[in-house]
Amino acid sequence: MSLLWQVLLNGVLLGGLYALMALGLALVWGVLNIVNLAHGAFIMLGAYVCYYAFTGLSIDPFAALPLAMLVLFAFGYLLQRYLLNLVIRAPMFNTLLITFGIDVILTYLAQIAFSADFRTINPSYAGDNFALWGATVPLVRLLAFAIALALTLAMWLFLSRTRLGRAIRATAQNLIAARLYGVEPRNTYALTFGLGAALAGVAGGLYGVVSQVNPYIGTSLTAKSFAIAVIGGLDSPLGVIVGGLFLGIVESLTSLYLGPTYADVASFGILVLVLIVRPTGILGRTA
Amino acid sequence: MRSAIAALVAIFVCALIYAGLGYVTNASAAPVTLGASVQLSGPLANTGRYYRDGYQFAVDQINKSGGVKIGNNHEQLALKVLDNQSDNNLAVRQYVQLVSQDKVNLLLGSFASDTVIATSSVAEKYQVPMIQGGGASDQIFDRGYKYIFGTLPVASKYFESTIDAMEKLAPAPRTVALLYADDAFDVSVAKGTRELLGKAGLKIVLDERYSTNASDFASLLARLKSSQPDAVLVAGHETEILNFIRQAKSLNFTPHFYSFTVGVPSADFRKALGADADYAFGMTSWLPSASQKDDYFGNAEEFAQAYVKRFGYEPDYHAASAVADVEAYAKALEAAGTTDPRKVRDAIAHLDFNGLYGHIQFNSVGQISLPQTVIQVQNGKVMPIYGQKGFIDKPEYPMLAWSKR
Amino acid sequence: MRRSILLGVVGIALIVLATAPWFASASLIQFGISTLLLATLAQSWNIIGGYAGYASFGNSVFYGLGSYGTAIAMVQWHLPFGVGLALGAALAVIFAVMIGVPVLRLRGHYFAICTLALAEVMIAIVSNLDVAGGNTGLVLPLLRGDALFYELSLGLLVVTTLVVLWIAHSRFGFGLMAIRENEQAAAVMGVDTTLYKVLAFALSGVFAAIAGGIHAYWITFLDPVSAFDIGLNVKMIIMSVFGGPGSILGPVVGAFLLSGVSELLSTEISTLAALFFGVVIVVAVVFMPRGLADVGRRFRQLGWRYFAENVRTHRV
């Protein structure tokens, strides 16, 4: 019984981390209709920012998270403003392709710049844990979970309550009308994409503390983020939390009952099913 | 219509350019060239570089000591290394190119059993020998190929010396958990290890295969904690083992003993883990000891020091294995007295010499037989614990719980 | 007159290509095999992506099914190569029909993502199947001599291109193009969209599967990650898009050009090769999203302004 409880707890905490990874992707996809295949590369870059902040400047990784956000925000803003804005009105498929190309380039440059050496972000408290009703809870994962919730709430508030947030949503829904209201689309798009990248940066920093940092961590994380975003539903940030939790728990349970090699079958299989049966996801409103 | 003609002309021109280039870049004249396709970028680049650097170092050193004596001439060795981007299909194509276009004389191998399984077929097809130090899976040597040789010990015996050592510990572990990744090498290791464990009378309480590149071991660790094995044996890749150890710490799992097929001998792996690497057992087919003499490098210790000086990082058995491959070719060329691939192949099959890597002699299927030395990380350093003659250093056993370190 | 010139050029080209194994070097032959297979894949994608307008990431699934069908038939059941190929193709058709019907109901990027997810699922499933050798893969028997593979690949490309040629001039093809331009209008006009889409998907799949089977036997080693390689799918899309989707020879030209440069880089400046595709994709999508075929057609009118035009219409 306590094995099941531990596995469930693992699943929930994993789900929190997953949700954090998918948040930026869901924002950019749901609002800008850009499917960002380079999302994993942004996560990877965020991890490196935190790594160098920690080992080079002795900044605590959690304190370095805002730094990662800032750096990735700037990077994402520039990328959208001067490259992606050039193709944004083309068929959606084109942005898919171009972000794939960007992913290839970023991974390559990362390897040149950082080398393929194994690295981890290993602060003294990285392995700390405490007991909860017979199960062990890793401290960092719990913190990641809390950060995921906080950021999701912040994003929801931002999009629905602030002027800028509403401008972003307006631009996404009706470009012409938004322009009439004085919204400048190039800047708005760039801001949104920058935000998405910033969120990926946070996820990256935490991933580096929980797991490791190398130029290739991005690829599988992009695929996972997709699954979460779609399963949860792109319409609301809350959907990402739901999607993340759902996937985290499913993977943990599958690993326990079917075997560790079936986790991917489960997650992607569910993704396919959701797309076929209810493409808007668990929390999405039917179109 | 016009555009269709233009299209066809374009295709034609491309083909002609490529064919032309084929004749122009047609290979090197005098020196004896060794060709290899190695993972220099992509997920396996971290280990691939040991091979590129090992090959280069050995070629340079052999040339410095006068080259290879073939017949009455002293020939220099040349090396051509291509980057296969950790892509097996590209590696195969690169080997075909090395053989047929670049006209290298002999082939050196890539890292990773998967890649070696695929690329060794090229060696066999074109009847050019390939000596590789990167693949240990039994599948490589099961096909009756004549042109593939390997300097890594047999996968199925990887844990043999570890299990021997385990039996002699006090109190000896009695239950074991076996975890392995689902690629060719690790599945081979697991298969052999199961038999060895059975013969030693150890009970396997958990026997699980996991996906290569898995990043989350939480469920497996939960099961480990619940089945409470005395010892855990893991056959996998450095990235997974890194995750495993870190998550074992954060989930507070401490068996009495755990051992890993890779990672422990590599300096940057230990550095990434920091103090968390302590107590981990591993194995290596090579240690930089001064007692292993070498015709070109003096001895293994001097080699290791020179390697660090030149490349900026410590060598491990991957690099030593790579050096052994080149040395094997040097000896085989001298024995054969010619660069004819078939004669060199026969010379390789009859080799019997000692170098910094150990005793080089290939069996009938082309594989070397080298014992693994059990090693352990103690206070950040790798200590040899158990070899063919028994215990070398005292093991730190049982493992101290995480909270007590 | 024009027609006979074209046929003449085609004929000469085919004769030269077909007799290549006798006078070209081994590495040119292997480049040929690899490129011909890639061109076939690009062309097969053209059917579902270029003509029907459904950007599929699932062609790597067909490729993988073909590879595994052939490999399992030859290794586990000791059947001859031809039977293996047929088995692979049959698997592809079954898959196309069974999965195609529900999945082709999705539009735009949902379809693309779904097919991408399908590829991931297949990798995961096949890794767990013992008959397929699990994740360690299958080893096929060695066949010396690449001439057979070369001729087969060439033949396959010719057949695929002929099929595309037929599609371009047939009612079926017009139906597909109508679906691409405006699916609802096409349905209203009486086109059985589901049937047409599934047929296109299946046709696309058959050729991809046979290409996979040939490749598996040629390389002699197969494992799930490289058989269902999504990067390969992206490559075939890029080649098709670069050459001109919805055209007959566009994908072939795109494949030959890109493959040639990529192979050249991989063998000479191998460290830059990984970067190459990334850069090509970015440049092509920004400046020539409709491929070389479109460049060919409109460059004469617009000159260099063609590229600027493309950017102008798509930017915000």
mmCIF file with all atom_site columns, N, CA and C in Angstrom, chain A residues 24-25 28 36-49 68 72-73 75-77 79-80 84 99 102-103 106-107 193-205 217-219 221-222:
data_model
loop_
_atom_site.group_PDB
_atom_site.id
_atom_site.type_symbol
_atom_site.label_atom_id
_atom_site.label_alt_id
_atom_site.label_comp_id
_atom_site.label_asym_id
_atom_site.label_entity_id
_atom_site.label_seq_id
_atom_site.pdbx_PDB_ins_code
_atom_site.Cartn_x
_atom_site.Cartn_y
_atom_site.Cartn_z
_atom_site.occupancy
_atom_site.B_iso_or_equiv
_atom_site.pdbx_formal_charge
_atom_site.auth_seq_id
_atom_site.auth_comp_id
_atom_site.auth_asym_id
_atom_site.auth_atom_id
_atom_site.pdbx_PDB_model_num
ATOM 1   N N  . GLY A 1 24  ? 4.980  27.311 -20.949 1.00 0.00 ? 24  GLY A N  1
ATOM 2   C CA . GLY A 1 24  ? 5.391  28.269 -21.979 1.00 0.00 ? 24  GLY A CA 1
ATOM 3   C C  . GLY A 1 24  ? 4.899  27.845 -23.351 1.00 0.00 ? 24  GLY A C  1
ATOM 4   N N  . LEU A 1 25  ? 4.968  26.557 -23.612 1.00 0.00 ? 25  LEU A N  1
ATOM 5   C CA . LEU A 1 25  ? 4.541  26.043 -24.906 1.00 0.00 ? 25  LEU A CA 1
ATOM 6   C C  . LEU A 1 25  ? 3.055  26.289 -25.101 1.00 0.00 ? 25  LEU A C  1
ATOM 7   N N  . VAL A 1 28  ? 2.239  30.021 -25.855 1.00 0.00 ? 28  VAL A N  1
ATOM 8   C CA . VAL A 1 28  ? 2.563  30.440 -27.218 1.00 0.00 ? 28  VAL A CA 1
ATOM 9   C C  . VAL A 1 28  ? 1.637  29.771 -28.233 1.00 0.00 ? 28  VAL A C  1
ATOM 10  N N  . ASN A 1 36  ? 5.772  25.626 -31.205 1.00 0.00 ? 36  ASN A N  1
ATOM 11  C CA . ASN A 1 36  ? 7.204  25.870 -31.070 1.00 0.00 ? 36  ASN A CA 1
ATOM 12  C C  . ASN A 1 36  ? 7.990  24.585 -30.820 1.00 0.00 ? 36  ASN A C  1
ATOM 13  N N  . LEU A 1 37  ? 8.537  24.014 -31.905 1.00 0.00 ? 37  LEU A N  1
ATOM 14  C CA . LEU A 1 37  ? 9.306  22.783 -31.749 1.00 0.00 ? 37  LEU A CA 1
ATOM 15  C C  . LEU A 1 37  ? 10.671 23.032 -31.121 1.00 0.00 ? 37  LEU A C  1
ATOM 16  N N  . ALA A 1 38  ? 11.020 24.301 -30.921 1.00 0.00 ? 38  ALA A N  1
ATOM 17  C CA . ALA A 1 38  ? 12.295 24.594 -30.264 1.00 0.00 ? 38  ALA A CA 1
ATOM 18  C C  . ALA A 1 38  ? 12.116 24.784 -28.771 1.00 0.00 ? 38  ALA A C  1
ATOM 19  N N  . HIS A 1 39  ? 10.943 24.503 -28.265 1.00 0.00 ? 39  HIS A N  1
ATOM 20  C CA . HIS A 1 39  ? 10.655 24.738 -26.852 1.00 0.00 ? 39  HIS A CA 1
ATOM 21  C C  . HIS A 1 39  ? 11.655 24.023 -25.946 1.00 0.00 ? 39  HIS A C  1
ATOM 22  N N  . GLY A 1 40  ? 11.951 22.779 -26.278 1.00 0.00 ? 40  GLY A N  1
ATOM 23  C CA . GLY A 1 40  ? 12.907 22.017 -25.481 1.00 0.00 ? 40  GLY A CA 1
ATOM 24  C C  . GLY A 1 40  ? 14.271 22.682 -25.450 1.00 0.00 ? 40  GLY A C  1
ATOM 25  N N  . ALA A 1 41  ? 14.645 23.291 -26.576 1.00 0.00 ? 41  ALA A N  1
ATOM 26  C CA . ALA A 1 41  ? 15.938 23.976 -26.621 1.00 0.00 ? 41  ALA A CA 1
ATOM 27  C C  . ALA A 1 41  ? 15.939 25.166 -25.669 1.00 0.00 ? 41  ALA A C  1
ATOM 28  N N  . PHE A 1 42  ? 14.809 25.845 -25.535 1.00 0.00 ? 42  PHE A N  1
ATOM 29  C CA . PHE A 1 42  ? 14.734 26.958 -24.581 1.00 0.00 ? 42  PHE A CA 1
ATOM 30  C C  . PHE A 1 42  ? 14.900 26.449 -23.152 1.00 0.00 ? 42  PHE A C  1
ATOM 31  N N  . ILE A 1 43  ? 14.264 25.304 -22.876 1.00 0.00 ? 43  ILE A N  1
ATOM 32  C CA . ILE A 1 43  ? 14.411 24.704 -21.552 1.00 0.00 ? 43  ILE A CA 1
ATOM 33  C C  . ILE A 1 43  ? 15.889 24.414 -21.300 1.00 0.00 ? 43  ILE A C  1
ATOM 34  N N  . MET A 1 44  ? 16.521 23.846 -22.296 1.00 0.00 ? 44  MET A N  1
ATOM 35  C CA . MET A 1 44  ? 17.940 23.512 -22.171 1.00 0.00 ? 44  MET A CA 1
ATOM 36  C C  . MET A 1 44  ? 18.777 24.769 -21.902 1.00 0.00 ? 44  MET A C  1
ATOM 37  N N  . LEU A 1 45  ? 18.478 25.852 -22.613 1.00 0.00 ? 45  LEU A N  1
ATOM 38  C CA . LEU A 1 45  ? 19.235 27.089 -22.420 1.00 0.00 ? 45  LEU A CA 1
ATOM 39  C C  . LEU A 1 45  ? 19.005 27.641 -21.013 1.00 0.00 ? 45  LEU A C  1
ATOM 40  N N  . GLY A 1 46  ? 17.773 27.568 -20.545 1.00 0.00 ? 46  GLY A N  1
ATOM 41  C CA . GLY A 1 46  ? 17.488 28.017 -19.180 1.00 0.00 ? 46  GLY A CA 1
ATOM 42  C C  . GLY A 1 46  ? 18.305 27.228 -18.179 1.00 0.00 ? 46  GLY A C  1
ATOM 43  N N  . ALA A 1 47  ? 18.432 25.927 -18.421 1.00 0.00 ? 47  ALA A N  1
ATOM 44  C CA . ALA A 1 47  ? 19.223 25.086 -17.526 1.00 0.00 ? 47  ALA A CA 1
ATOM 45  C C  . ALA A 1 47  ? 20.669 25.551 -17.508 1.00 0.00 ? 47  ALA A C  1
ATOM 46  N N  . TYR A 1 48  ? 21.210 25.877 -18.678 1.00 0.00 ? 48  TYR A N  1
ATOM 47  C CA . TYR A 1 48  ? 22.599 26.326 -18.729 1.00 0.00 ? 48  TYR A CA 1
ATOM 48  C C  . TYR A 1 48  ? 22.798 27.666 -18.032 1.00 0.00 ? 48  TYR A C  1
ATOM 49  N N  . VAL A 1 49  ? 21.818 28.574 -18.185 1.00 0.00 ? 49  VAL A N  1
ATOM 50  C CA . VAL A 1 49  ? 21.931 29.866 -17.502 1.00 0.00 ? 49  VAL A CA 1
ATOM 51  C C  . VAL A 1 49  ? 22.046 29.639 -15.999 1.00 0.00 ? 49  VAL A C  1
ATOM 52  N N  . ALA A 1 68  ? 17.337 33.446 -15.279 1.00 0.00 ? 68  ALA A N  1
ATOM 53  C CA . ALA A 1 68  ? 17.065 32.606 -16.445 1.00 0.00 ? 68  ALA A CA 1
ATOM 54  C C  . ALA A 1 68  ? 15.852 33.140 -17.187 1.00 0.00 ? 68  ALA A C  1
ATOM 55  N N  . LEU A 1 72  ? 16.093 34.356 -21.064 1.00 0.00 ? 72  LEU A N  1
ATOM 56  C CA . LEU A 1 72  ? 15.292 33.668 -22.071 1.00 0.00 ? 72  LEU A CA 1
ATOM 57  C C  . LEU A 1 72  ? 14.204 34.580 -22.630 1.00 0.00 ? 72  LEU A C  1
ATOM 58  N N  . PHE A 1 73  ? 13.683 35.487 -21.783 1.00 0.00 ? 73  PHE A N  1
ATOM 59  C CA . PHE A 1 73  ? 12.676 36.417 -22.287 1.00 0.00 ? 73  PHE A CA 1
ATOM 60  C C  . PHE A 1 73  ? 13.270 37.269 -23.401 1.00 0.00 ? 73  PHE A C  1
ATOM 61  N N  . PHE A 1 75  ? 15.837 36.640 -25.216 1.00 0.00 ? 75  PHE A N  1
ATOM 62  C CA . PHE A 1 75  ? 16.141 35.811 -26.378 1.00 0.00 ? 75  PHE A CA 1
ATOM 63  C C  . PHE A 1 75  ? 14.882 35.519 -27.191 1.00 0.00 ? 75  PHE A C  1
ATOM 64  N N  . GLY A 1 76  ? 13.821 35.126 -26.482 1.00 0.00 ? 76  GLY A N  1
ATOM 65  C CA . GLY A 1 76  ? 12.583 34.809 -27.174 1.00 0.00 ? 76  GLY A CA 1
ATOM 66  C C  . GLY A 1 76  ? 11.988 36.035 -27.858 1.00 0.00 ? 76  GLY A C  1
ATOM 67  N N  . TYR A 1 77  ? 12.064 37.169 -27.185 1.00 0.00 ? 77  TYR A N  1
ATOM 68  C CA . TYR A 1 77  ? 11.542 38.412 -27.755 1.00 0.00 ? 77  TYR A CA 1
ATOM 69  C C  . TYR A 1 77  ? 12.233 38.718 -29.078 1.00 0.00 ? 77  TYR A C  1
ATOM 70  N N  . LEU A 1 79  ? 13.953 36.718 -30.980 1.00 0.00 ? 79  LEU A N  1
ATOM 71  C CA . LEU A 1 79  ? 13.716 35.689 -31.987 1.00 0.00 ? 79  LEU A CA 1
ATOM 72  C C  . LEU A 1 79  ? 12.384 35.917 -32.691 1.00 0.00 ? 79  LEU A C  1
ATOM 73  N N  . GLN A 1 80  ? 11.365 36.225 -31.888 1.00 0.00 ? 80  GLN A N  1
ATOM 74  C CA . GLN A 1 80  ? 10.056 36.428 -32.480 1.00 0.00 ? 80  GLN A CA 1
ATOM 75  C C  . GLN A 1 80  ? 10.048 37.700 -33.303 1.00 0.00 ? 80  GLN A C  1
ATOM 76  N N  . LEU A 1 84  ? 10.656 35.156 -36.369 1.00 0.00 ? 84  LEU A N  1
ATOM 77  C CA . LEU A 1 84  ? 9.378  34.475 -36.479 1.00 0.00 ? 84  LEU A CA 1
ATOM 78  C C  . LEU A 1 84  ? 8.268  35.385 -36.980 1.00 0.00 ? 84  LEU A C  1
ATOM 79  N N  . THR A 1 99  ? 10.520 26.443 -36.571 1.00 0.00 ? 99  THR A N  1
ATOM 80  C CA . THR A 1 99  ? 10.958 26.226 -35.191 1.00 0.00 ? 99  THR A CA 1
ATOM 81  C C  . THR A 1 99  ? 11.759 24.934 -35.083 1.00 0.00 ? 99  THR A C  1
ATOM 82  N N  . ILE A 1 102 ? 15.170 25.971 -36.033 1.00 0.00 ? 102 ILE A N  1
ATOM 83  C CA . ILE A 1 102 ? 15.792 26.719 -34.940 1.00 0.00 ? 102 ILE A CA 1
ATOM 84  C C  . ILE A 1 102 ? 16.266 25.761 -33.862 1.00 0.00 ? 102 ILE A C  1
ATOM 85  N N  . ASP A 1 103 ? 15.474 24.728 -33.591 1.00 0.00 ? 103 ASP A N  1
ATOM 86  C CA . ASP A 1 103 ? 15.861 23.741 -32.585 1.00 0.00 ? 103 ASP A CA 1
ATOM 87  C C  . ASP A 1 103 ? 17.174 23.068 -32.966 1.00 0.00 ? 103 ASP A C  1
ATOM 88  N N  . LEU A 1 106 ? 20.018 25.626 -32.484 1.00 0.00 ? 106 LEU A N  1
ATOM 89  C CA . LEU A 1 106 ? 20.325 25.921 -31.083 1.00 0.00 ? 106 LEU A CA 1
ATOM 90  C C  . LEU A 1 106 ? 21.059 24.758 -30.417 1.00 0.00 ? 106 LEU A C  1
ATOM 91  N N  . THR A 1 107 ? 20.593 23.527 -30.694 1.00 0.00 ? 107 THR A N  1
ATOM 92  C CA . THR A 1 107 ? 21.249 22.367 -30.084 1.00 0.00 ? 107 THR A CA 1
ATOM 93  C C  . THR A 1 107 ? 22.698 22.292 -30.543 1.00 0.00 ? 107 THR A C  1
ATOM 94  N N  . PHE A 1 193 ? 5.862  35.659 -27.073 1.00 0.00 ? 193 PHE A N  1
ATOM 95  C CA . PHE A 1 193 ? 6.821  34.588 -27.294 1.00 0.00 ? 193 PHE A CA 1
ATOM 96  C C  . PHE A 1 193 ? 7.927  34.658 -26.251 1.00 0.00 ? 193 PHE A C  1
ATOM 97  N N  . GLY A 1 194 ? 8.335  35.883 -25.934 1.00 0.00 ? 194 GLY A N  1
ATOM 98  C CA . GLY A 1 194 ? 9.354  36.053 -24.903 1.00 0.00 ? 194 GLY A CA 1
ATOM 99  C C  . GLY A 1 194 ? 8.892  35.472 -23.574 1.00 0.00 ? 194 GLY A C  1
ATOM 100 N N  . LEU A 1 195 ? 7.633  35.716 -23.248 1.00 0.00 ? 195 LEU A N  1
ATOM 101 C CA . LEU A 1 195 ? 7.069  35.161 -22.017 1.00 0.00 ? 195 LEU A CA 1
ATOM 102 C C  . LEU A 1 195 ? 7.136  33.641 -22.032 1.00 0.00 ? 195 LEU A C  1
ATOM 103 N N  . GLY A 1 196 ? 6.741  33.067 -23.161 1.00 0.00 ? 196 GLY A N  1
ATOM 104 C CA . GLY A 1 196 ? 6.786  31.608 -23.288 1.00 0.00 ? 196 GLY A CA 1
ATOM 105 C C  . GLY A 1 196 ? 8.189  31.090 -23.073 1.00 0.00 ? 196 GLY A C  1
ATOM 106 N N  . ALA A 1 197 ? 9.164  31.803 -23.668 1.00 0.00 ? 197 ALA A N  1
ATOM 107 C CA . ALA A 1 197 ? 10.554 31.374 -23.510 1.00 0.00 ? 197 ALA A CA 1
ATOM 108 C C  . ALA A 1 197 ? 10.997 31.514 -22.058 1.00 0.00 ? 197 ALA A C  1
ATOM 109 N N  . ALA A 1 198 ? 10.567 32.596 -21.406 1.00 0.00 ? 198 ALA A N  1
ATOM 110 C CA . ALA A 1 198 ? 10.940 32.813 -20.009 1.00 0.00 ? 198 ALA A CA 1
ATOM 111 C C  . ALA A 1 198 ? 10.444 31.661 -19.138 1.00 0.00 ? 198 ALA A C  1
ATOM 112 N N  . LEU A 1 199 ? 9.202  31.243 -19.390 1.00 0.00 ? 199 LEU A N  1
ATOM 113 C CA . LEU A 1 199 ? 8.656  30.130 -18.621 1.00 0.00 ? 199 LEU A CA 1
ATOM 114 C C  . LEU A 1 199 ? 9.466  28.859 -18.862 1.00 0.00 ? 199 LEU A C  1
ATOM 115 N N  . ALA A 1 200 ? 9.879  28.668 -20.119 1.00 0.00 ? 200 ALA A N  1
ATOM 116 C CA . ALA A 1 200 ? 10.717 27.499 -20.411 1.00 0.00 ? 200 ALA A CA 1
ATOM 117 C C  . ALA A 1 200 ? 12.025 27.589 -19.641 1.00 0.00 ? 200 ALA A C  1
ATOM 118 N N  . GLY A 1 201 ? 12.547 28.820 -19.522 1.00 0.00 ? 201 GLY A N  1
ATOM 119 C CA . GLY A 1 201 ? 13.794 29.004 -18.799 1.00 0.00 ? 201 GLY A CA 1
ATOM 120 C C  . GLY A 1 201 ? 13.696 28.554 -17.351 1.00 0.00 ? 201 GLY A C  1
ATOM 121 N N  . VAL A 1 202 ? 12.585 28.911 -16.707 1.00 0.00 ? 202 VAL A N  1
ATOM 122 C CA . VAL A 1 202 ? 12.385 28.485 -15.313 1.00 0.00 ? 202 VAL A CA 1
ATOM 123 C C  . VAL A 1 202 ? 12.378 26.971 -15.226 1.00 0.00 ? 202 VAL A C  1
ATOM 124 N N  . ALA A 1 203 ? 11.622 26.355 -16.124 1.00 0.00 ? 203 ALA A N  1
ATOM 125 C CA . ALA A 1 203 ? 11.545 24.893 -16.123 1.00 0.00 ? 203 ALA A CA 1
ATOM 126 C C  . ALA A 1 203 ? 12.923 24.289 -16.292 1.00 0.00 ? 203 ALA A C  1
ATOM 127 N N  . GLY A 1 204 ? 13.728 24.919 -17.135 1.00 0.00 ? 204 GLY A N  1
ATOM 128 C CA . GLY A 1 204 ? 15.070 24.406 -17.388 1.00 0.00 ? 204 GLY A CA 1
ATOM 129 C C  . GLY A 1 204 ? 15.933 24.439 -16.141 1.00 0.00 ? 204 GLY A C  1
ATOM 130 N N  . GLY A 1 205 ? 15.894 25.577 -15.443 1.00 0.00 ? 205 GLY A N  1
ATOM 131 C CA . GLY A 1 205 ? 16.692 25.680 -14.231 1.00 0.00 ? 205 GLY A CA 1
ATOM 132 C C  . GLY A 1 205 ? 16.341 24.585 -13.244 1.00 0.00 ? 205 GLY A C  1
ATOM 133 N N  . ILE A 1 217 ? 19.069 17.590 -23.751 1.00 0.00 ? 217 ILE A N  1
ATOM 134 C CA . ILE A 1 217 ? 17.890 17.290 -22.925 1.00 0.00 ? 217 ILE A CA 1
ATOM 135 C C  . ILE A 1 217 ? 16.618 17.815 -23.569 1.00 0.00 ? 217 ILE A C  1
ATOM 136 N N  . GLY A 1 218 ? 16.751 18.773 -24.487 1.00 0.00 ? 218 GLY A N  1
ATOM 137 C CA . GLY A 1 218 ? 15.569 19.425 -25.033 1.00 0.00 ? 218 GLY A CA 1
ATOM 138 C C  . GLY A 1 218 ? 14.627 18.554 -25.837 1.00 0.00 ? 218 GLY A C  1
ATOM 139 N N  . THR A 1 219 ? 15.179 17.670 -26.649 1.00 0.00 ? 219 THR A N  1
ATOM 140 C CA . THR A 1 219 ? 14.351 16.952 -27.629 1.00 0.00 ? 219 THR A CA 1
ATOM 141 C C  . THR A 1 219 ? 13.189 16.201 -27.002 1.00 0.00 ? 219 THR A C  1
ATOM 142 N N  . LEU A 1 221 ? 11.952 16.575 -24.098 1.00 0.00 ? 221 LEU A N  1
ATOM 143 C CA . LEU A 1 221 ? 11.088 17.454 -23.313 1.00 0.00 ? 221 LEU A CA 1
ATOM 144 C C  . LEU A 1 221 ? 10.082 18.177 -24.192 1.00 0.00 ? 221 LEU A C  1
ATOM 145 N N  . THR A 1 222 ? 10.463 18.500 -25.428 1.00 0.00 ? 222 THR A N  1
ATOM 146 C CA . THR A 1 222 ? 9.511  19.140 -26.344 1.00 0.00 ? 222 THR A CA 1
ATOM 147 C C  . THR A 1 222 ? 8.330  18.215 -26.578 1.00 0.00 ? 222 THR A C  1
#
